[in-house]
Short mmCIF file of C-alpha atoms in Angstrom, two decimals:
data_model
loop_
_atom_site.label_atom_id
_atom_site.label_comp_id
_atom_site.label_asym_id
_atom_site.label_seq_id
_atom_site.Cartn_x
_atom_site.Cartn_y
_atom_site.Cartn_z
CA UNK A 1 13.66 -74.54 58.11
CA UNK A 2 13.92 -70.64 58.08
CA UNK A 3 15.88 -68.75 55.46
CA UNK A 4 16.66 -65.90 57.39
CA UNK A 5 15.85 -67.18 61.15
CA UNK A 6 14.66 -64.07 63.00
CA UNK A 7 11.14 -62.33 63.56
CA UNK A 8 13.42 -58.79 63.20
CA UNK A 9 16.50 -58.61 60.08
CA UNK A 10 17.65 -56.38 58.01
CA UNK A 11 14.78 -56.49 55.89
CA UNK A 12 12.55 -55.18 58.91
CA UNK A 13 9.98 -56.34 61.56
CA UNK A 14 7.49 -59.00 61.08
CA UNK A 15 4.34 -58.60 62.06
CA UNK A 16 2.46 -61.90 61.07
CA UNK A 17 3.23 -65.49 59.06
CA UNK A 18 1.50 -66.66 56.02
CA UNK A 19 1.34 -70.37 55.85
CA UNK A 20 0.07 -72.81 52.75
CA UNK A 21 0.58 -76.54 52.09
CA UNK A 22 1.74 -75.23 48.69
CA UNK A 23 4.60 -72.47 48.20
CA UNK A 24 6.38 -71.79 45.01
CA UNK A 25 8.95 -69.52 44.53
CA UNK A 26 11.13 -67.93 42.17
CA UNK A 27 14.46 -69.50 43.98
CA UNK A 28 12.61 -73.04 43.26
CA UNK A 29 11.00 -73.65 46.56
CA UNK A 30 8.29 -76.15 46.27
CA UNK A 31 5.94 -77.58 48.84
CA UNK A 32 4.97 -76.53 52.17
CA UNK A 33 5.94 -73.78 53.75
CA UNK A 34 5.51 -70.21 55.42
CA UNK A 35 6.22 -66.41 54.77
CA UNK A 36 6.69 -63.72 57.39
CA UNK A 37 5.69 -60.52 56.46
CA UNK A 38 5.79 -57.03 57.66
CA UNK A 39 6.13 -53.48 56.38
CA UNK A 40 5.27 -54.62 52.55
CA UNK A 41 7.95 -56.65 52.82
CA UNK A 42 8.74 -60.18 53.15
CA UNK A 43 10.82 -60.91 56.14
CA UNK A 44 11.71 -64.43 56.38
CA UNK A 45 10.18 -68.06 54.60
CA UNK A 46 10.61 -71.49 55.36
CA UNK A 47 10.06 -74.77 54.69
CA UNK A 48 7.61 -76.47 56.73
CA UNK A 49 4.15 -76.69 58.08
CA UNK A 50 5.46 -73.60 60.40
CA UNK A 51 7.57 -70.93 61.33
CA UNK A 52 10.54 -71.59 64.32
CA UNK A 53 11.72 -69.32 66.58
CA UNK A 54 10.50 -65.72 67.45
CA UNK A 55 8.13 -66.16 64.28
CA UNK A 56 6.04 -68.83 66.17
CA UNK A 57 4.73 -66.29 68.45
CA UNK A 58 3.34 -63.82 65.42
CA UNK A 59 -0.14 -64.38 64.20
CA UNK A 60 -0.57 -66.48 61.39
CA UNK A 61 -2.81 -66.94 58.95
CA UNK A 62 -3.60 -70.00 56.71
CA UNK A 63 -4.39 -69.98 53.21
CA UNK A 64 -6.11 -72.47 51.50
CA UNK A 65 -4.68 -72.92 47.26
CA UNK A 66 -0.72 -72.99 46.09
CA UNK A 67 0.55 -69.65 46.76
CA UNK A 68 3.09 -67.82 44.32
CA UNK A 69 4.47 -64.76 43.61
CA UNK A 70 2.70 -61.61 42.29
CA UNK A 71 2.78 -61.59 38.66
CA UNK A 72 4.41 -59.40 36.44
CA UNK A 73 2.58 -57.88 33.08
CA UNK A 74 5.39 -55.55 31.01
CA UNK A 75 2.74 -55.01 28.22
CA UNK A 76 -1.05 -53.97 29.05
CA UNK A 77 -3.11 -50.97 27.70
CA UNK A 78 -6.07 -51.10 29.77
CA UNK A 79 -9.10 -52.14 31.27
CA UNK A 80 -12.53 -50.81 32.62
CA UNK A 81 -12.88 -48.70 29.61
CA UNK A 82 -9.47 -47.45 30.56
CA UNK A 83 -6.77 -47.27 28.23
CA UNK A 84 -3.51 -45.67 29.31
CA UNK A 85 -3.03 -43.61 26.62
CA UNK A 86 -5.44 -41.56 26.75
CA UNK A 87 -6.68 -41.89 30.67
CA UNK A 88 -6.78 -39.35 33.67
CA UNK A 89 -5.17 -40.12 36.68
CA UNK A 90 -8.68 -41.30 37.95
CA UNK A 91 -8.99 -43.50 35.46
CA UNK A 92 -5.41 -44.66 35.07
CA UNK A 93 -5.46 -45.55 38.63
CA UNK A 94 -8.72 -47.73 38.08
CA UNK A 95 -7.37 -49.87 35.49
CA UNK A 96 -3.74 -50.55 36.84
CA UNK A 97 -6.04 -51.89 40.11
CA UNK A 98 -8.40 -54.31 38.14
CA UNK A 99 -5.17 -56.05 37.38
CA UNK A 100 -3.59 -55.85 40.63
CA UNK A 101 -6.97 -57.37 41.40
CA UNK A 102 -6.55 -60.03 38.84
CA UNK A 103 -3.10 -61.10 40.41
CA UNK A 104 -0.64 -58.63 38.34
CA UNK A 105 0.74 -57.26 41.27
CA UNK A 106 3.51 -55.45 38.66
CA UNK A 107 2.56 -53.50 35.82
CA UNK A 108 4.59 -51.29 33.17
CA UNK A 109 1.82 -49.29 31.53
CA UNK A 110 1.31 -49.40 27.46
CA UNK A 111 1.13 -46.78 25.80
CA UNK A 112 0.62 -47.14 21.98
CA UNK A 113 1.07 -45.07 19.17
CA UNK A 114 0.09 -41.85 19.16
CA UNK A 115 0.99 -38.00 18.31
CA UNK A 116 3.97 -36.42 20.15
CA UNK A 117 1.55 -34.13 22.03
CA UNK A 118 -0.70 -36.79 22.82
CA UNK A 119 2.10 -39.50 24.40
CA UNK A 120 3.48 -36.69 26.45
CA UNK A 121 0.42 -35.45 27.61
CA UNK A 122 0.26 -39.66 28.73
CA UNK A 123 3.43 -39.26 30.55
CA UNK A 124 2.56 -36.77 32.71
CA UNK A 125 -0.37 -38.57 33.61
CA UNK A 126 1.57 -41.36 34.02
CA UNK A 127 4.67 -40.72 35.26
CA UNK A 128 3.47 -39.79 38.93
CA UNK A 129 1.36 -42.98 39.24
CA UNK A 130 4.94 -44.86 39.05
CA UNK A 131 6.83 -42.63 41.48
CA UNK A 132 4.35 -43.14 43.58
CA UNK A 133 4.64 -47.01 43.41
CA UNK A 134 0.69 -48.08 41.77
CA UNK A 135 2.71 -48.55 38.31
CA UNK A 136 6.33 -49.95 37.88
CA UNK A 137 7.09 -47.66 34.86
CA UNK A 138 5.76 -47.06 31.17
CA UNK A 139 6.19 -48.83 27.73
CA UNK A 140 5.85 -46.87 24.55
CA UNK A 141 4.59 -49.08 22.18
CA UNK A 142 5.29 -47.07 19.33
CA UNK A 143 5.38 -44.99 17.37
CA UNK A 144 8.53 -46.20 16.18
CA UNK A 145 7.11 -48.90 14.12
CA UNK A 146 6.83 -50.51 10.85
CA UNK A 147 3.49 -49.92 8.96
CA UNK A 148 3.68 -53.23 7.39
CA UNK A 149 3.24 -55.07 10.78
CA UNK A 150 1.34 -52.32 12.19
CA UNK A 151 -1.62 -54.31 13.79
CA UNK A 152 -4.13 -52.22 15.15
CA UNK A 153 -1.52 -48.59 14.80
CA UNK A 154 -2.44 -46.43 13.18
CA UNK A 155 -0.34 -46.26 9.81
CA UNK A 156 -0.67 -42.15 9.59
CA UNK A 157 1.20 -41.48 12.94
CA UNK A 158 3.85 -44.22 12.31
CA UNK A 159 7.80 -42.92 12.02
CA UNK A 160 10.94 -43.23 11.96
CA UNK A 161 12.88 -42.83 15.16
CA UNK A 162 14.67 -39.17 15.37
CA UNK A 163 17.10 -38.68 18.18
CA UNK A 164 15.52 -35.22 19.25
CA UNK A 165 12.23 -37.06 19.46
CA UNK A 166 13.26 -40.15 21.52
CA UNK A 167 15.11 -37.37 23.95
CA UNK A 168 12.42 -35.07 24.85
CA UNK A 169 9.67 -38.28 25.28
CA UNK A 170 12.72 -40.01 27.58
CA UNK A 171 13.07 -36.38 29.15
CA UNK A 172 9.67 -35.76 29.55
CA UNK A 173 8.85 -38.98 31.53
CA UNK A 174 11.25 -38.13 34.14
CA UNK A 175 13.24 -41.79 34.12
CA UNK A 176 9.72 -43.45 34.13
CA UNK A 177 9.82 -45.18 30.64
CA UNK A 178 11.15 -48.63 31.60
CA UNK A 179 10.36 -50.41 27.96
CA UNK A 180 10.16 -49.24 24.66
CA UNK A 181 9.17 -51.43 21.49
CA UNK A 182 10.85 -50.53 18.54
CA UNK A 183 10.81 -52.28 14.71
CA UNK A 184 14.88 -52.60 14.15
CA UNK A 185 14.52 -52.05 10.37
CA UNK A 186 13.47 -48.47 10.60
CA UNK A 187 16.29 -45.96 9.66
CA UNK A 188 17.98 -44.82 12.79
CA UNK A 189 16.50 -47.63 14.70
CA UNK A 190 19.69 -48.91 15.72
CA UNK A 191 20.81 -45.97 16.88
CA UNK A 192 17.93 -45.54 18.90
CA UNK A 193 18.25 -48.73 20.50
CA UNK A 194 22.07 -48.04 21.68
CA UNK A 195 20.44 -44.34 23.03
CA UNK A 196 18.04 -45.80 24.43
CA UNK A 197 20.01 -48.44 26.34
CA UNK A 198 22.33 -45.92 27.09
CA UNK A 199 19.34 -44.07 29.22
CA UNK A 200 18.88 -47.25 31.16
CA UNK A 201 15.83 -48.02 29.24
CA UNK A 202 14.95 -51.72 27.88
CA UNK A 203 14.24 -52.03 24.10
CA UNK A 204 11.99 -54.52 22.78
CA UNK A 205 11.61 -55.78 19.23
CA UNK A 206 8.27 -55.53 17.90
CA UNK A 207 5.53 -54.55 14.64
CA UNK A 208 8.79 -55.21 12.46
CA UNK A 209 8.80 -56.84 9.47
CA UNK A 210 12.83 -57.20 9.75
CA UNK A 211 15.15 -60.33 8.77
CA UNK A 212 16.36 -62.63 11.56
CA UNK A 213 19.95 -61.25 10.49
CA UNK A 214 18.26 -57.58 11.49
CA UNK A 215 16.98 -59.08 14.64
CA UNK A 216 20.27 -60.14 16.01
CA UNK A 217 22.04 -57.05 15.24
CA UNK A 218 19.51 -55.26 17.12
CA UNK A 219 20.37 -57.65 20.19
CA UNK A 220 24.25 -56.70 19.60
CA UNK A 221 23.24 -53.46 19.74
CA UNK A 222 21.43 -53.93 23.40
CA UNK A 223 17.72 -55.39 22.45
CA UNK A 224 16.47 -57.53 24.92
CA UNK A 225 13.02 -58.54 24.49
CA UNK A 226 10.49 -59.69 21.75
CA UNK A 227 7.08 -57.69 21.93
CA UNK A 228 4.28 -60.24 21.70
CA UNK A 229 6.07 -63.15 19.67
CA UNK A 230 4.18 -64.40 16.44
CA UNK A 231 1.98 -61.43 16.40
CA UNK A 232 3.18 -57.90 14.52
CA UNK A 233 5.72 -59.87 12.64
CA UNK A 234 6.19 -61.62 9.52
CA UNK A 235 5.45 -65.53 9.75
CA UNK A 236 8.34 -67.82 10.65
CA UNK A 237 9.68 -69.36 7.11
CA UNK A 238 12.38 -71.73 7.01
CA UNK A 239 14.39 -70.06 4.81
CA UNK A 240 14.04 -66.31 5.95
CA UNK A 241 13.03 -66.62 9.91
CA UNK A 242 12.40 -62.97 10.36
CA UNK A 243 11.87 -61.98 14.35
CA UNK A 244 10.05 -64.57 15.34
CA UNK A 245 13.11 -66.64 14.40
CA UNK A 246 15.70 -64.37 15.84
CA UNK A 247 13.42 -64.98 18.86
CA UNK A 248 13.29 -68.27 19.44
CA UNK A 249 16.47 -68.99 19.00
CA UNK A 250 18.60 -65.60 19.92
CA UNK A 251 19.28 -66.79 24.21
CA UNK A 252 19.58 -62.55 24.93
CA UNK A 253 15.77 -61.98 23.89
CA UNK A 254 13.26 -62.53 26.20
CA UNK A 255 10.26 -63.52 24.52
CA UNK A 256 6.77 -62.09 25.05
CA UNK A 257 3.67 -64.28 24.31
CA UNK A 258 0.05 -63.59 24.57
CA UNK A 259 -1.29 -66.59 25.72
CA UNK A 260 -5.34 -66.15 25.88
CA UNK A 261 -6.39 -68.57 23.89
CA UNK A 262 -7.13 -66.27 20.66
CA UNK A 263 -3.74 -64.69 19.37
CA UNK A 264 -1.43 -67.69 19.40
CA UNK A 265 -2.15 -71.76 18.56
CA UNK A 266 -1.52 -74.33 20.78
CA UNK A 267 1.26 -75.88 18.62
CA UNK A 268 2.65 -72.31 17.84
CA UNK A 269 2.14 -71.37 22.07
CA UNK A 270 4.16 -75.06 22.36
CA UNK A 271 6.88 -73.93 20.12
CA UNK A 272 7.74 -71.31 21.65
CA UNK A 273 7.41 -72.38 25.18
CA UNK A 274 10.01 -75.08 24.31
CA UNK A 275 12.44 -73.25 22.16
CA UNK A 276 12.58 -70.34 24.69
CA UNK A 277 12.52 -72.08 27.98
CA UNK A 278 13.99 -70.05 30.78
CA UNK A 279 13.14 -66.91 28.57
CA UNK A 280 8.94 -66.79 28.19
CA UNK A 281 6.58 -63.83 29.30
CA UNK A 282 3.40 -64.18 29.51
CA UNK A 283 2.24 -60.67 29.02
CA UNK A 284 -1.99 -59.71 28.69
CA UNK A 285 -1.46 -56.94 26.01
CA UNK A 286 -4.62 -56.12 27.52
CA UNK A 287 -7.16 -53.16 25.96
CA UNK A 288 -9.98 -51.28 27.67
CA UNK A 289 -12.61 -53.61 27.26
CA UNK A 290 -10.85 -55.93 29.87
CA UNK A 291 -13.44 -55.91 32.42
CA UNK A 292 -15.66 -54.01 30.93
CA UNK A 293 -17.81 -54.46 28.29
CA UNK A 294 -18.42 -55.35 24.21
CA UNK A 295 -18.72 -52.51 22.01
CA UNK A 296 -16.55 -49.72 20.13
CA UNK A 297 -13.03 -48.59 21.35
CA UNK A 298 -10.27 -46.65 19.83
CA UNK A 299 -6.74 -48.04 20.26
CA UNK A 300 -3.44 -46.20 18.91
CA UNK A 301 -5.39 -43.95 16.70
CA UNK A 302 -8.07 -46.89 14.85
CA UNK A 303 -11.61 -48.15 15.21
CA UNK A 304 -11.91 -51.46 16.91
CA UNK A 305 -15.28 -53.63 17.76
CA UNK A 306 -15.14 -56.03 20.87
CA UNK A 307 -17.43 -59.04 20.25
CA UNK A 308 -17.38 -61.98 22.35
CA UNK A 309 -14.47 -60.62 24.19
CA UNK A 310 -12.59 -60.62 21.05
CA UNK A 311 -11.08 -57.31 19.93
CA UNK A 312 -10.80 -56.83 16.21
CA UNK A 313 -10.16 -53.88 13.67
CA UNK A 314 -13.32 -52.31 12.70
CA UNK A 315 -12.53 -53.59 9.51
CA UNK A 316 -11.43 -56.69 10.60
CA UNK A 317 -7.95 -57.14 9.31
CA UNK A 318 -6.22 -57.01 12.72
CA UNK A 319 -6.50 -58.67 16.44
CA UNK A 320 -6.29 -55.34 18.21
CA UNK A 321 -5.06 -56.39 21.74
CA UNK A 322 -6.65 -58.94 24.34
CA UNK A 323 -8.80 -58.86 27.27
CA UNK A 324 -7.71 -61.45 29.45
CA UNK A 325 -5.05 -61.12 32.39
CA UNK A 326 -1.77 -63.08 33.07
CA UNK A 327 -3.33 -64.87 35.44
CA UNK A 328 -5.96 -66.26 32.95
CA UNK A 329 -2.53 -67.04 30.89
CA UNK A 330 -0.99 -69.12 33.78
CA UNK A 331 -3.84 -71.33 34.07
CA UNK A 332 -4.28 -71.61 30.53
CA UNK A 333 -0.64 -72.79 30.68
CA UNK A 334 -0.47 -75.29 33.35
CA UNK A 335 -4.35 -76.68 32.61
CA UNK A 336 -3.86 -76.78 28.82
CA UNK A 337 -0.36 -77.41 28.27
CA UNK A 338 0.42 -79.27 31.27
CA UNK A 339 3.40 -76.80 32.27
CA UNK A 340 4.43 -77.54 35.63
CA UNK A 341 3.80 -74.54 38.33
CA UNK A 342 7.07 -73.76 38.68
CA UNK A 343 8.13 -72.71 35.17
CA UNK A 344 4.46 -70.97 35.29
CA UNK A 345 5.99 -68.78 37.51
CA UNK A 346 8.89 -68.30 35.95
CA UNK A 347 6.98 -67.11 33.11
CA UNK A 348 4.59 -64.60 34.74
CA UNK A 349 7.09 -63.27 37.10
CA UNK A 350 10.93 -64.24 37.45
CA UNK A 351 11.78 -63.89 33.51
CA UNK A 352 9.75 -60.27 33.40
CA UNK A 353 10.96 -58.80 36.56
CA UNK A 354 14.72 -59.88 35.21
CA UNK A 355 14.45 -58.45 32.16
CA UNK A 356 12.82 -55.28 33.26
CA UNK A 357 15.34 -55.26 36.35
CA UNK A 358 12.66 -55.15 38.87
CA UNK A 359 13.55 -56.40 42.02
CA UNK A 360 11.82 -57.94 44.97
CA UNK A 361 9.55 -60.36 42.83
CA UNK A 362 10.35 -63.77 44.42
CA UNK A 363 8.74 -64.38 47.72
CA UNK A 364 12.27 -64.82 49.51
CA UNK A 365 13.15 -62.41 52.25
CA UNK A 366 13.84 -58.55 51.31
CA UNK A 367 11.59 -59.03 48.26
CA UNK A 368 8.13 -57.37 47.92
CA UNK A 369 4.85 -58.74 50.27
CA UNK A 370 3.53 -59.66 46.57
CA UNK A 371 1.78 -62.76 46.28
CA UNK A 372 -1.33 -64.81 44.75
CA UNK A 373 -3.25 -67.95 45.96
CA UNK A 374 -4.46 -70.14 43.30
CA UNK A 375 -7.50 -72.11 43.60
CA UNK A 376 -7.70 -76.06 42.62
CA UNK A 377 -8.24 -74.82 39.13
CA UNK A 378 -5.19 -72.76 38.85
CA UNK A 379 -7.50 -70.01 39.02
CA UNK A 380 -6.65 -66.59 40.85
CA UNK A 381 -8.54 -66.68 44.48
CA UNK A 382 -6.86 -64.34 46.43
CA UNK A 383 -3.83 -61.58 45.88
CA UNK A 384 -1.84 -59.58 48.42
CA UNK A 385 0.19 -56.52 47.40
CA UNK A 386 2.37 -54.49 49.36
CA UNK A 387 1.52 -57.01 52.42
CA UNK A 388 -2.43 -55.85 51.78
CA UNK A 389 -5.02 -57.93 50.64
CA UNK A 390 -7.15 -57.44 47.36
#
């Protein structure tokens, strides 16, 4: 049964049908079905083994796996030696495609702490690459965070928010900052947060070693997400919750979680996938090493060693990042916790592209030709972007 019911609507002209045993969608759709696509866009889907009317006549091509949509990573730094911070537009534009490769069809670039001069200077490397569509915006990751749950940032270029500050970086990126992770305790924090709202940008909690109480004022004052939950916090205690409390439990946060197997437990990954249903985000917090190789890196101003895969603090006090992919995160999730596809998509897609008001990120007709084909191990096996293959 189509959706939409013509091979020409107001969301364009198709041009050819996709067709898989196995279709999930953001809108729930599960089982077989078909998507017509054309112009980046898709045009019409259906239930079914194929298309009806006009659409039957387009050529169509079968894909073998469960299809879903593209995903979305809101926090990632890097990859192929890469890190945003501190790339070229070369090199910015090499690491934004390994994980379009890898299935992350979205991406809002990292950026992590750094000097005034040196995050602008990453803005206006940046900023173009999302006007022009390869990134879907930037998030400062500091510097606006708290040196006691600093991680790998460097405690030296750590501060305070200052109004004048958080107006020339919003100026300078032109409307391109989409997400900005701030530590609520800071003074003039909240203050920040309600300016930064105000400038249609979405605040995070995040590196903050703040009370739950703190946490939930931030979200009155127009917080909406949890950077990386469990990690750059205090611990949860039963008596004094802190944000990973607030976080769990505050129905206005999303919640960001690192799933690769190294920065979160199973039970804690469990605990949070059940007290935050409906609100997960599976996010990559990928470095530069993703992709690339072991070695030394420098992230946010400090010396870390890759080993293994595993990025730690030259001194080894700190996990400094990942360098795994949300796709690696969605199969962890439905091979190792047993989550069902559709609330695996929910996770790496619907709940980010919400929060971040992105739009088109469903597979239904008018959203974005964005979609990945999983193998029979949950795997990534194929992706299509913009209606182009990978």
């Amino acid at each position: 049964m189509s959706r939409r019911g013509a091979a020409t609507d107001r969301h364009g002209t198709a041009d050819r049908v996709v067709v898989a045993d196995r279709i999930v969608t953001a809108t729930g759709a599960d089982g077989p079905g078909w998507i017509a696509l054309g112009g980046g866009r898709v045009i019409d889907a259906g239930d079914g083994p194929t298309p009806t009317g006009d659409l039957m006549h387009l050529p169509l091509e079968r894909l073998r796996g469960v299809v879903v949509p593209g995903f979305v990573d809101q926090h990632v730094h890097g990859a192929l030696g890469v890190d945003f911070g501190g790339a070229d537009e070369a090199g910015a534009r090499r690491a934004a495609a390994h994980h379009h490769r890898a299935g992350s069809t979205r991406l809002v670039a990292s950026v992590a702490t750094a000097s005034s001069q040196a995050t602008l200077r990453a803005l206006g490397v940046l900023a173009p690459l999302v006007d022009e569509g390869v990134l879907d915006g930037v998030h400062l990751e500091g510097p606006w965070l708290s040196s006691t749950r600093r991680g790998a940032h460097d405690p030296a270029l750590l501060r305070s928010p200052e109004p004048a500050e958080v107006e020339a970086l919003l100026d300078a990126a032109r409307g391109t900052v989409r997400l900005v992770t701030i530590a609520p305790e800071l003074p003039g924090a909240v203050d920040a947060i309600r300016l930064l709202v105000d400038r249609g940008v979405v605040v995070a909690l995040g590196h903050s070693d703040c009370t739950a109480a703190e946490a939930h004022a931030a979200a009155d004052a127009g917080a909406t997400v949890v950077t990386h939950v469990y990690n750059g916090m205090r611990p949860l205690h039963h008596r004094e919750p802190g944000l990973a409390g607030a976080a769990l439990t505050d129905d206005r946060l999303a919640v960001e979680l690192i799933l690769d197997g190294r920065h979160v437990s199973r039970d804690a990954v469990e605990i949070a996938r059940r007290a935050s249903s409906g609100r997960l985000v599976l996010v990559s917090d990928a470095m530069a090493a993703t992709g690339w190789s072991d070695g030394r890196y420098t992230i946010a101003g400090s010396e870390v060693v890759v080993e293994h895969g595993v990025a730690m603090l030259a001194d080894g006090s700190s996990l400094a990042g990942s360098t795994g992919t949300v796709g690696e995160g969605v199969s962890r999730l439905v091979r190792e916790h047993g989550v069902a596809l559709p609330e695996a998509v929910r996770a790496s897609s619907t709940t980010a592209a919400t929060a971040l008001g992105l739009t088109g990120a469903g597979l239904d007709p008018g959203d974005r030709a964005d979609l990945v084909v999983l193998d029979e191990h949950d795997r990534v096996d194929r992706v299509l972007r913009d209606g182009r293959w990978l």
